[in-house]
Amino acid sequence: PASKIIGAIAEWTKNKGLFYFLEAIIKIKNSENKFDVVLIGSGENTDKEKMYDFVKKRNLKNVHLIEWIDNAAAYLKAFDIFVLPSIKEGLPYTILEAMAAEAPIIATKVGGMPEMIENNLSGLLIEPKNPALLAEKIIFLLENPQIGRSLAQKAREKATEEFSLEKMIKETKNLYNQNIKK
């Protein structure tokens, strides 16, 4: 079978929890599943060298670090699984992009992510800083692609219905009109 692509688009900073993702990859490296990991991110910070060192020292030949590229979201359709293992987060736009691209999502229950993703309906939510659980969820989606597709379809529907530009404009107008009337 062809190699699956598991990836993330995120800044290579501590808050994004990417080292927990890499630890999860080590745990499943020798599983029956064939996969590559693609981490697209910003290399302009102190964690850049740590990322390269971590991958090299642990001989993670299936992990590909790609420093920032234009329109990275265009590559999301190639991802079989999108992972955002953040420790701290706001409302990450990259999750909306993954939802729109119909990529199955595994993310942590931090910041606004639980508002965007309904656990076991439009994605999988886990506790942060838990590489063992992340590894378990990655294996689950690799071995159950039909469940991943179902989660991804629900995520796309939710992104279209709740996070569209039209809805944002409408709600902004409503808020503005309410404030004018006060």
PDB file of N, CA, C and O in Angstrom, residues 27-98:
ATOM      1  N   LYS A  27       6.853   6.479  18.500  1.00  0.00           N
ATOM      2  CA  LYS A  27       6.092   5.360  19.063  1.00  0.00           C
ATOM      3  C   LYS A  27       5.441   4.484  17.989  1.00  0.00           C
ATOM      4  O   LYS A  27       5.250   3.294  18.194  1.00  0.00           O
ATOM      5  N   ILE A  28       5.113   5.065  16.847  1.00  0.00           N
ATOM      6  CA  ILE A  28       4.439   4.280  15.797  1.00  0.00           C
ATOM      7  C   ILE A  28       5.337   3.978  14.599  1.00  0.00           C
ATOM      8  O   ILE A  28       4.896   3.358  13.642  1.00  0.00           O
ATOM      9  N   LYS A  29       6.591   4.392  14.688  1.00  0.00           N
ATOM     10  CA  LYS A  29       7.533   4.223  13.577  1.00  0.00           C
ATOM     11  C   LYS A  29       7.598   2.777  13.091  1.00  0.00           C
ATOM     12  O   LYS A  29       7.667   2.516  11.907  1.00  0.00           O
ATOM     13  N   ASN A  30       7.551   1.841  14.000  1.00  0.00           N
ATOM     14  CA  ASN A  30       7.691   0.438  13.632  1.00  0.00           C
ATOM     15  C   ASN A  30       6.363  -0.298  13.494  1.00  0.00           C
ATOM     16  O   ASN A  30       6.327  -1.515  13.484  1.00  0.00           O
ATOM     17  N   SER A  31       5.268   0.459  13.395  1.00  0.00           N
ATOM     18  CA  SER A  31       3.969  -0.185  13.213  1.00  0.00           C
ATOM     19  C   SER A  31       3.869  -0.700  11.783  1.00  0.00           C
ATOM     20  O   SER A  31       4.727  -0.437  10.943  1.00  0.00           O
ATOM     21  N   GLU A  32       2.816  -1.405  11.505  1.00  0.00           N
ATOM     22  CA  GLU A  32       2.591  -1.972  10.163  1.00  0.00           C
ATOM     23  C   GLU A  32       2.292  -0.877   9.135  1.00  0.00           C
ATOM     24  O   GLU A  32       2.387  -1.111   7.941  1.00  0.00           O
ATOM     25  N   ASN A  33       1.907   0.285   9.630  1.00  0.00           N
ATOM     26  CA  ASN A  33       1.479   1.367   8.738  1.00  0.00           C
ATOM     27  C   ASN A  33       2.662   2.061   8.086  1.00  0.00           C
ATOM     28  O   ASN A  33       3.635   2.395   8.742  1.00  0.00           O
ATOM     29  N   LYS A  34       2.543   2.286   6.793  1.00  0.00           N
ATOM     30  CA  LYS A  34       3.568   3.033   6.058  1.00  0.00           C
ATOM     31  C   LYS A  34       3.094   4.486   5.968  1.00  0.00           C
ATOM     32  O   LYS A  34       1.993   4.755   5.503  1.00  0.00           O
ATOM     33  N   PHE A  35       3.950   5.401   6.429  1.00  0.00           N
ATOM     34  CA  PHE A  35       3.547   6.804   6.405  1.00  0.00           C
ATOM     35  C   PHE A  35       4.765   7.715   6.368  1.00  0.00           C
ATOM     36  O   PHE A  35       5.868   7.338   6.744  1.00  0.00           O
ATOM     37  N   ASP A  36       4.535   8.915   5.893  1.00  0.00           N
ATOM     38  CA  ASP A  36       5.516   9.992   5.928  1.00  0.00           C
ATOM     39  C   ASP A  36       4.908  11.124   6.730  1.00  0.00           C
ATOM     40  O   ASP A  36       3.688  11.295   6.750  1.00  0.00           O
ATOM     41  N   VAL A  37       5.768  11.882   7.378  1.00  0.00           N
ATOM     42  CA  VAL A  37       5.327  13.032   8.159  1.00  0.00           C
ATOM     43  C   VAL A  37       5.867  14.284   7.488  1.00  0.00           C
ATOM     44  O   VAL A  37       7.056  14.361   7.184  1.00  0.00           O
ATOM     45  N   VAL A  38       4.984  15.241   7.264  1.00  0.00           N
ATOM     46  CA  VAL A  38       5.375  16.506   6.650  1.00  0.00           C
ATOM     47  C   VAL A  38       5.038  17.618   7.632  1.00  0.00           C
ATOM     48  O   VAL A  38       3.876  17.799   7.998  1.00  0.00           O
ATOM     49  N   LEU A  39       6.063  18.326   8.078  1.00  0.00           N
ATOM     50  CA  LEU A  39       5.858  19.469   8.969  1.00  0.00           C
ATOM     51  C   LEU A  39       6.244  20.729   8.203  1.00  0.00           C
ATOM     52  O   LEU A  39       7.421  20.967   7.933  1.00  0.00           O
ATOM     53  N   ILE A  40       5.245  21.503   7.848  1.00  0.00           N
ATOM     54  CA  ILE A  40       5.470  22.761   7.145  1.00  0.00           C
ATOM     55  C   ILE A  40       5.386  23.860   8.181  1.00  0.00           C
ATOM     56  O   ILE A  40       4.391  23.966   8.898  1.00  0.00           O
ATOM     57  N   GLY A  41       6.435  24.659   8.280  1.00  0.00           N
ATOM     58  CA  GLY A  41       6.396  25.701   9.291  1.00  0.00           C
ATOM     59  C   GLY A  41       7.459  26.750   9.125  1.00  0.00           C
ATOM     60  O   GLY A  41       8.248  26.725   8.193  1.00  0.00           O
ATOM     61  N   SER A  42       7.459  27.630  10.076  1.00  0.00           N
ATOM     62  CA  SER A  42       8.394  28.737  10.078  1.00  0.00           C
ATOM     63  C   SER A  42       9.676  28.322  10.766  1.00  0.00           C
ATOM     64  O   SER A  42       9.644  27.817  11.887  1.00  0.00           O
ATOM     65  N   GLY A  43      10.771  28.520  10.087  1.00  0.00           N
ATOM     66  CA  GLY A  43      12.053  28.181  10.671  1.00  0.00           C
ATOM     67  C   GLY A  43      12.753  29.373  11.293  1.00  0.00           C
ATOM     68  O   GLY A  43      13.916  29.283  11.626  1.00  0.00           O
ATOM     69  N   GLU A  44      12.072  30.486  11.423  1.00  0.00           N
ATOM     70  CA  GLU A  44      12.739  31.692  11.921  1.00  0.00           C
ATOM     71  C   GLU A  44      12.563  31.869  13.421  1.00  0.00           C
ATOM     72  O   GLU A  44      12.033  32.851  13.889  1.00  0.00           O
ATOM     73  N   ASN A  45      12.997  30.865  14.174  1.00  0.00           N
ATOM     74  CA  ASN A  45      12.947  30.973  15.623  1.00  0.00           C
ATOM     75  C   ASN A  45      13.971  30.020  16.218  1.00  0.00           C
ATOM     76  O   ASN A  45      14.580  29.224  15.504  1.00  0.00           O
ATOM     77  N   THR A  46      14.128  30.072  17.527  1.00  0.00           N
ATOM     78  CA  THR A  46      15.162  29.264  18.179  1.00  0.00           C
ATOM     79  C   THR A  46      14.857  27.768  18.136  1.00  0.00           C
ATOM     80  O   THR A  46      15.757  26.961  18.308  1.00  0.00           O
ATOM     81  N   ASP A  47      13.602  27.390  17.913  1.00  0.00           N
ATOM     82  CA  ASP A  47      13.262  25.967  17.876  1.00  0.00           C
ATOM     83  C   ASP A  47      13.615  25.304  16.543  1.00  0.00           C
ATOM     84  O   ASP A  47      13.568  24.084  16.437  1.00  0.00           O
ATOM     85  N   LYS A  48      13.973  26.093  15.559  1.00  0.00           N
ATOM     86  CA  LYS A  48      14.285  25.545  14.237  1.00  0.00           C
ATOM     87  C   LYS A  48      15.383  24.484  14.310  1.00  0.00           C
ATOM     88  O   LYS A  48      15.192  23.361  13.847  1.00  0.00           O
ATOM     89  N   GLU A  49      16.506  24.822  14.906  1.00  0.00           N
ATOM     90  CA  GLU A  49      17.626  23.869  14.990  1.00  0.00           C
ATOM     91  C   GLU A  49      17.261  22.665  15.844  1.00  0.00           C
ATOM     92  O   GLU A  49      17.666  21.542  15.550  1.00  0.00           O
ATOM     93  N   LYS A  50      16.471  22.888  16.899  1.00  0.00           N
ATOM     94  CA  LYS A  50      16.035  21.781  17.755  1.00  0.00           C
ATOM     95  C   LYS A  50      15.209  20.777  16.953  1.00  0.00           C
ATOM     96  O   LYS A  50      15.323  19.573  17.164  1.00  0.00           O
ATOM     97  N   MET A  51      14.373  21.278  16.059  1.00  0.00           N
ATOM     98  CA  MET A  51      13.547  20.391  15.225  1.00  0.00           C
ATOM     99  C   MET A  51      14.438  19.525  14.341  1.00  0.00           C
ATOM    100  O   MET A  51      14.284  18.305  14.298  1.00  0.00           O
ATOM    101  N   TYR A  52      15.377  20.163  13.639  1.00  0.00           N
ATOM    102  CA  TYR A  52      16.276  19.413  12.748  1.00  0.00           C
ATOM    103  C   TYR A  52      17.117  18.411  13.536  1.00  0.00           C
ATOM    104  O   TYR A  52      17.280  17.269  13.112  1.00  0.00           O
ATOM    105  N   ASP A  53      17.628  18.842  14.692  1.00  0.00           N
ATOM    106  CA  ASP A  53      18.450  17.951  15.531  1.00  0.00           C
ATOM    107  C   ASP A  53      17.644  16.751  16.016  1.00  0.00           C
ATOM    108  O   ASP A  53      18.133  15.619  15.989  1.00  0.00           O
ATOM    109  N   PHE A  54      16.429  16.990  16.466  1.00  0.00           N
ATOM    110  CA  PHE A  54      15.568  15.929  16.980  1.00  0.00           C
ATOM    111  C   PHE A  54      15.345  14.859  15.908  1.00  0.00           C
ATOM    112  O   PHE A  54      15.503  13.666  16.157  1.00  0.00           O
ATOM    113  N   VAL A  55      15.001  15.304  14.708  1.00  0.00           N
ATOM    114  CA  VAL A  55      14.719  14.384  13.601  1.00  0.00           C
ATOM    115  C   VAL A  55      15.979  13.606  13.214  1.00  0.00           C
ATOM    116  O   VAL A  55      15.937  12.392  13.022  1.00  0.00           O
ATOM    117  N   LYS A  56      17.117  14.311  13.167  1.00  0.00           N
ATOM    118  CA  LYS A  56      18.377  13.670  12.764  1.00  0.00           C
ATOM    119  C   LYS A  56      18.854  12.667  13.821  1.00  0.00           C
ATOM    120  O   LYS A  56      19.200  11.524  13.497  1.00  0.00           O
ATOM    121  N   LYS A  57      18.872  13.070  15.087  1.00  0.00           N
ATOM    122  CA  LYS A  57      19.365  12.202  16.163  1.00  0.00           C
ATOM    123  C   LYS A  57      18.535  10.942  16.316  1.00  0.00           C
ATOM    124  O   LYS A  57      19.045   9.903  16.719  1.00  0.00           O
ATOM    125  N   ARG A  58      17.257  11.027  16.009  1.00  0.00           N
ATOM    126  CA  ARG A  58      16.384   9.858  16.167  1.00  0.00           C
ATOM    127  C   ARG A  58      16.178   9.105  14.855  1.00  0.00           C
ATOM    128  O   ARG A  58      15.361   8.208  14.776  1.00  0.00           O
ATOM    129  N   ASN A  59      16.940   9.529  13.843  1.00  0.00           N
ATOM    130  CA  ASN A  59      16.934   8.846  12.552  1.00  0.00           C
ATOM    131  C   ASN A  59      15.513   8.706  11.976  1.00  0.00           C
ATOM    132  O   ASN A  59      15.124   7.641  11.501  1.00  0.00           O
ATOM    133  N   LEU A  60      14.768   9.796  12.035  1.00  0.00           N
ATOM    134  CA  LEU A  60      13.383   9.794  11.538  1.00  0.00           C
ATOM    135  C   LEU A  60      13.390  10.136  10.046  1.00  0.00           C
ATOM    136  O   LEU A  60      13.071  11.247   9.638  1.00  0.00           O
ATOM    137  N   LYS A  61      13.751   9.166   9.239  1.00  0.00           N
ATOM    138  CA  LYS A  61      13.883   9.381   7.798  1.00  0.00           C
ATOM    139  C   LYS A  61      12.549   9.679   7.110  1.00  0.00           C
ATOM    140  O   LYS A  61      12.526  10.238   6.028  1.00  0.00           O
ATOM    141  N   ASN A  62      11.450   9.301   7.755  1.00  0.00           N
ATOM    142  CA  ASN A  62      10.138   9.556   7.156  1.00  0.00           C
ATOM    143  C   ASN A  62       9.552  10.912   7.571  1.00  0.00           C
ATOM    144  O   ASN A  62       8.436  11.232   7.209  1.00  0.00           O
ATOM    145  N   VAL A  63      10.323  11.690   8.329  1.00  0.00           N
ATOM    146  CA  VAL A  63       9.869  13.021   8.736  1.00  0.00           C
ATOM    147  C   VAL A  63      10.539  14.064   7.854  1.00  0.00           C
ATOM    148  O   VAL A  63      11.767  14.106   7.750  1.00  0.00           O
ATOM    149  N   HIS A  64       9.711  14.874   7.214  1.00  0.00           N
ATOM    150  CA  HIS A  64      10.200  15.894   6.285  1.00  0.00           C
ATOM    151  C   HIS A  64       9.875  17.276   6.841  1.00  0.00           C
ATOM    152  O   HIS A  64       8.701  17.621   6.990  1.00  0.00           O
ATOM    153  N   LEU A  65      10.906  18.038   7.166  1.00  0.00           N
ATOM    154  CA  LEU A  65      10.723  19.399   7.674  1.00  0.00           C
ATOM    155  C   LEU A  65      10.813  20.353   6.489  1.00  0.00           C
ATOM    156  O   LEU A  65      11.824  20.398   5.801  1.00  0.00           O
ATOM    157  N   ILE A  66       9.759  21.084   6.264  1.00  0.00           N
ATOM    158  CA  ILE A  66       9.711  22.012   5.140  1.00  0.00           C
ATOM    159  C   ILE A  66       9.501  23.407   5.696  1.00  0.00           C
ATOM    160  O   ILE A  66       8.466  23.704   6.288  1.00  0.00           O
ATOM    161  N   GLU A  67      10.525  24.237   5.508  1.00  0.00           N
ATOM    162  CA  GLU A  67      10.386  25.607   6.001  1.00  0.00           C
ATOM    163  C   GLU A  67       9.369  26.345   5.144  1.00  0.00           C
ATOM    164  O   GLU A  67       9.119  25.990   4.004  1.00  0.00           O
ATOM    165  N   TRP A  68       8.805  27.355   5.741  1.00  0.00           N
ATOM    166  CA  TRP A  68       7.642  28.046   5.212  1.00  0.00           C
ATOM    167  C   TRP A  68       7.602  28.128   3.695  1.00  0.00           C
ATOM    168  O   TRP A  68       8.576  28.493   3.061  1.00  0.00           O
ATOM    169  N   ILE A  69       6.461  27.763   3.132  1.00  0.00           N
ATOM    170  CA  ILE A  69       6.242  27.880   1.692  1.00  0.00           C
ATOM    171  C   ILE A  69       4.960  28.664   1.473  1.00  0.00           C
ATOM    172  O   ILE A  69       4.037  28.619   2.292  1.00  0.00           O
ATOM    173  N   ASP A  70       4.903  29.390   0.363  1.00  0.00           N
ATOM    174  CA  ASP A  70       3.707  30.161   0.039  1.00  0.00           C
ATOM    175  C   ASP A  70       2.521  29.236  -0.161  1.00  0.00           C
ATOM    176  O   ASP A  70       2.660  28.148  -0.718  1.00  0.00           O
ATOM    177  N   ASN A  71       1.379  29.681   0.288  1.00  0.00           N
ATOM    178  CA  ASN A  71       0.123  28.963   0.115  1.00  0.00           C
ATOM    179  C   ASN A  71       0.221  27.509   0.591  1.00  0.00           C
ATOM    180  O   ASN A  71      -0.194  26.578  -0.104  1.00  0.00           O
ATOM    181  N   ALA A  72       0.758  27.322   1.777  1.00  0.00           N
ATOM    182  CA  ALA A  72       0.930  25.974   2.336  1.00  0.00           C
ATOM    183  C   ALA A  72      -0.400  25.232   2.424  1.00  0.00           C
ATOM    184  O   ALA A  72      -0.439  24.008   2.270  1.00  0.00           O
ATOM    185  N   ALA A  73      -1.490  25.956   2.629  1.00  0.00           N
ATOM    186  CA  ALA A  73      -2.805  25.321   2.763  1.00  0.00           C
ATOM    187  C   ALA A  73      -3.184  24.534   1.508  1.00  0.00           C
ATOM    188  O   ALA A  73      -3.965  23.583   1.587  1.00  0.00           O
ATOM    189  N   ALA A  74      -2.622  24.883   0.372  1.00  0.00           N
ATOM    190  CA  ALA A  74      -2.916  24.168  -0.871  1.00  0.00           C
ATOM    191  C   ALA A  74      -2.467  22.707  -0.792  1.00  0.00           C
ATOM    192  O   ALA A  74      -2.972  21.858  -1.522  1.00  0.00           O
ATOM    193  N   TYR A  75      -1.546  22.402   0.108  1.00  0.00           N
ATOM    194  CA  TYR A  75      -1.024  21.044   0.244  1.00  0.00           C
ATOM    195  C   TYR A  75      -1.867  20.185   1.202  1.00  0.00           C
ATOM    196  O   TYR A  75      -1.642  18.981   1.309  1.00  0.00           O
ATOM    197  N   LEU A  76      -2.802  20.792   1.889  1.00  0.00           N
ATOM    198  CA  LEU A  76      -3.604  20.058   2.871  1.00  0.00           C
ATOM    199  C   LEU A  76      -4.403  18.906   2.268  1.00  0.00           C
ATOM    200  O   LEU A  76      -4.623  17.897   2.923  1.00  0.00           O
ATOM    201  N   LYS A  77      -4.830  19.053   1.026  1.00  0.00           N
ATOM    202  CA  LYS A  77      -5.592  17.981   0.387  1.00  0.00           C
ATOM    203  C   LYS A  77      -4.759  16.705   0.240  1.00  0.00           C
ATOM    204  O   LYS A  77      -5.311  15.622   0.116  1.00  0.00           O
ATOM    205  N   ALA A  78      -3.440  16.832   0.279  1.00  0.00           N
ATOM    206  CA  ALA A  78      -2.557  15.662   0.172  1.00  0.00           C
ATOM    207  C   ALA A  78      -2.401  14.946   1.516  1.00  0.00           C
ATOM    208  O   ALA A  78      -1.921  13.821   1.558  1.00  0.00           O
ATOM    209  N   PHE A  79      -2.804  15.599   2.599  1.00  0.00           N
ATOM    210  CA  PHE A  79      -2.643  15.006   3.928  1.00  0.00           C
ATOM    211  C   PHE A  79      -3.729  13.956   4.182  1.00  0.00           C
ATOM    212  O   PHE A  79      -4.910  14.230   4.015  1.00  0.00           O
ATOM    213  N   ASP A  80      -3.317  12.782   4.628  1.00  0.00           N
ATOM    214  CA  ASP A  80      -4.273  11.765   5.045  1.00  0.00           C
ATOM    215  C   ASP A  80      -4.747  12.038   6.466  1.00  0.00           C
ATOM    216  O   ASP A  80      -5.845  11.653   6.844  1.00  0.00           O
ATOM    217  N   ILE A  81      -3.881  12.700   7.247  1.00  0.00           N
ATOM    218  CA  ILE A  81      -4.229  13.113   8.611  1.00  0.00           C
ATOM    219  C   ILE A  81      -3.533  14.442   8.890  1.00  0.00           C
ATOM    220  O   ILE A  81      -2.341  14.589   8.627  1.00  0.00           O
ATOM    221  N   PHE A  82      -4.286  15.403   9.433  1.00  0.00           N
ATOM    222  CA  PHE A  82      -3.714  16.684   9.850  1.00  0.00           C
ATOM    223  C   PHE A  82      -3.662  16.684  11.376  1.00  0.00           C
ATOM    224  O   PHE A  82      -4.650  16.369  12.035  1.00  0.00           O
ATOM    225  N   VAL A  83      -2.510  17.026  11.926  1.00  0.00           N
ATOM    226  CA  VAL A  83      -2.319  17.023  13.379  1.00  0.00           C
ATOM    227  C   VAL A  83      -1.909  18.419  13.843  1.00  0.00           C
ATOM    228  O   VAL A  83      -0.998  19.017  13.279  1.00  0.00           O
ATOM    229  N   LEU A  84      -2.589  18.921  14.874  1.00  0.00           N
ATOM    230  CA  LEU A  84      -2.158  20.166  15.514  1.00  0.00           C
ATOM    231  C   LEU A  84      -2.144  19.920  17.024  1.00  0.00           C
ATOM    232  O   LEU A  84      -3.162  20.022  17.697  1.00  0.00           O
ATOM    233  N   PRO A  85      -0.947  19.550  17.561  1.00  0.00           N
ATOM    234  CA  PRO A  85      -0.825  19.143  18.964  1.00  0.00           C
ATOM    235  C   PRO A  85      -0.494  20.294  19.915  1.00  0.00           C
ATOM    236  O   PRO A  85       0.283  20.140  20.856  1.00  0.00           O
ATOM    237  N   SER A  86      -1.077  21.445  19.690  1.00  0.00           N
ATOM    238  CA  SER A  86      -0.737  22.652  20.454  1.00  0.00           C
ATOM    239  C   SER A  86      -0.885  22.486  21.961  1.00  0.00           C
ATOM    240  O   SER A  86      -1.763  21.782  22.445  1.00  0.00           O
ATOM    241  N   ILE A  87      -0.027  23.208  22.679  1.00  0.00           N
ATOM    242  CA  ILE A  87      -0.080  23.289  24.140  1.00  0.00           C
ATOM    243  C   ILE A  87      -0.936  24.499  24.509  1.00  0.00           C
ATOM    244  O   ILE A  87      -1.690  24.497  25.464  1.00  0.00           O
ATOM    245  N   LYS A  88      -0.788  25.545  23.708  1.00  0.00           N
ATOM    246  CA  LYS A  88      -1.472  26.813  23.923  1.00  0.00           C
ATOM    247  C   LYS A  88      -1.918  27.291  22.538  1.00  0.00           C
ATOM    248  O   LYS A  88      -1.176  27.147  21.573  1.00  0.00           O
ATOM    249  N   GLU A  89      -3.137  27.830  22.451  1.00  0.00           N
ATOM    250  CA  GLU A  89      -3.646  28.171  21.135  1.00  0.00           C
ATOM    251  C   GLU A  89      -4.740  29.216  21.243  1.00  0.00           C
ATOM    252  O   GLU A  89      -5.377  29.347  22.281  1.00  0.00           O
ATOM    253  N   GLY A  90      -4.975  29.913  20.160  1.00  0.00           N
ATOM    254  CA  GLY A  90      -6.115  30.812  20.065  1.00  0.00           C
ATOM    255  C   GLY A  90      -7.162  30.110  19.227  1.00  0.00           C
ATOM    256  O   GLY A  90      -7.624  29.035  19.577  1.00  0.00           O
ATOM    257  N   LEU A  91      -7.494  30.703  18.100  1.00  0.00           N
ATOM    258  CA  LEU A  91      -8.413  30.100  17.139  1.00  0.00           C
ATOM    259  C   LEU A  91      -7.589  29.917  15.865  1.00  0.00           C
ATOM    260  O   LEU A  91      -7.546  30.801  15.019  1.00  0.00           O
ATOM    261  N   PRO A  92      -6.898  28.788  15.745  1.00  0.00           N
ATOM    262  CA  PRO A  92      -5.932  28.622  14.648  1.00  0.00           C
ATOM    263  C   PRO A  92      -6.583  28.519  13.274  1.00  0.00           C
ATOM    264  O   PRO A  92      -7.428  27.660  13.038  1.00  0.00           O
ATOM    265  N   TYR A  93      -6.159  29.399  12.400  1.00  0.00           N
ATOM    266  CA  TYR A  93      -6.695  29.443  11.038  1.00  0.00           C
ATOM    267  C   TYR A  93      -6.360  28.156  10.284  1.00  0.00           C
ATOM    268  O   TYR A  93      -7.128  27.699   9.442  1.00  0.00           O
ATOM    269  N   THR A  94      -5.232  27.562  10.615  1.00  0.00           N
ATOM    270  CA  THR A  94      -4.812  26.340   9.937  1.00  0.00           C
ATOM    271  C   THR A  94      -5.815  25.199  10.156  1.00  0.00           C
ATOM    272  O   THR A  94      -5.998  24.343   9.293  1.00  0.00           O
ATOM    273  N   ILE A  95      -6.514  25.193  11.290  1.00  0.00           N
ATOM    274  CA  ILE A  95      -7.558  24.184  11.533  1.00  0.00           C
ATOM    275  C   ILE A  95      -8.722  24.422  10.565  1.00  0.00           C
ATOM    276  O   ILE A  95      -9.240  23.479   9.974  1.00  0.00           O
ATOM    277  N   LEU A  96      -9.105  25.681  10.389  1.00  0.00           N
ATOM    278  CA  LEU A  96     -10.176  25.991   9.424  1.00  0.00           C
ATOM    279  C   LEU A  96      -9.776  25.555   8.020  1.00  0.00           C
ATOM    280  O   LEU A  96     -10.591  25.015   7.271  1.00  0.00           O
ATOM    281  N   GLU A  97      -8.502  25.777   7.671  1.00  0.00           N
ATOM    282  CA  GLU A  97      -8.021  25.378   6.345  1.00  0.00           C
ATOM    283  C   GLU A  97      -8.057  23.857   6.197  1.00  0.00           C
ATOM    284  O   GLU A  97      -8.442  23.344   5.140  1.00  0.00           O
ATOM    285  N   ALA A  98      -7.660  23.139   7.244  1.00  0.00           N
ATOM    286  CA  ALA A  98      -7.702  21.671   7.207  1.00  0.00           C
ATOM    287  C   ALA A  98      -9.144  21.180   7.110  1.00  0.00           C
ATOM    288  O   ALA A  98      -9.431  20.215   6.397  1.00  0.00           O
TER     289      ALA A  98
END
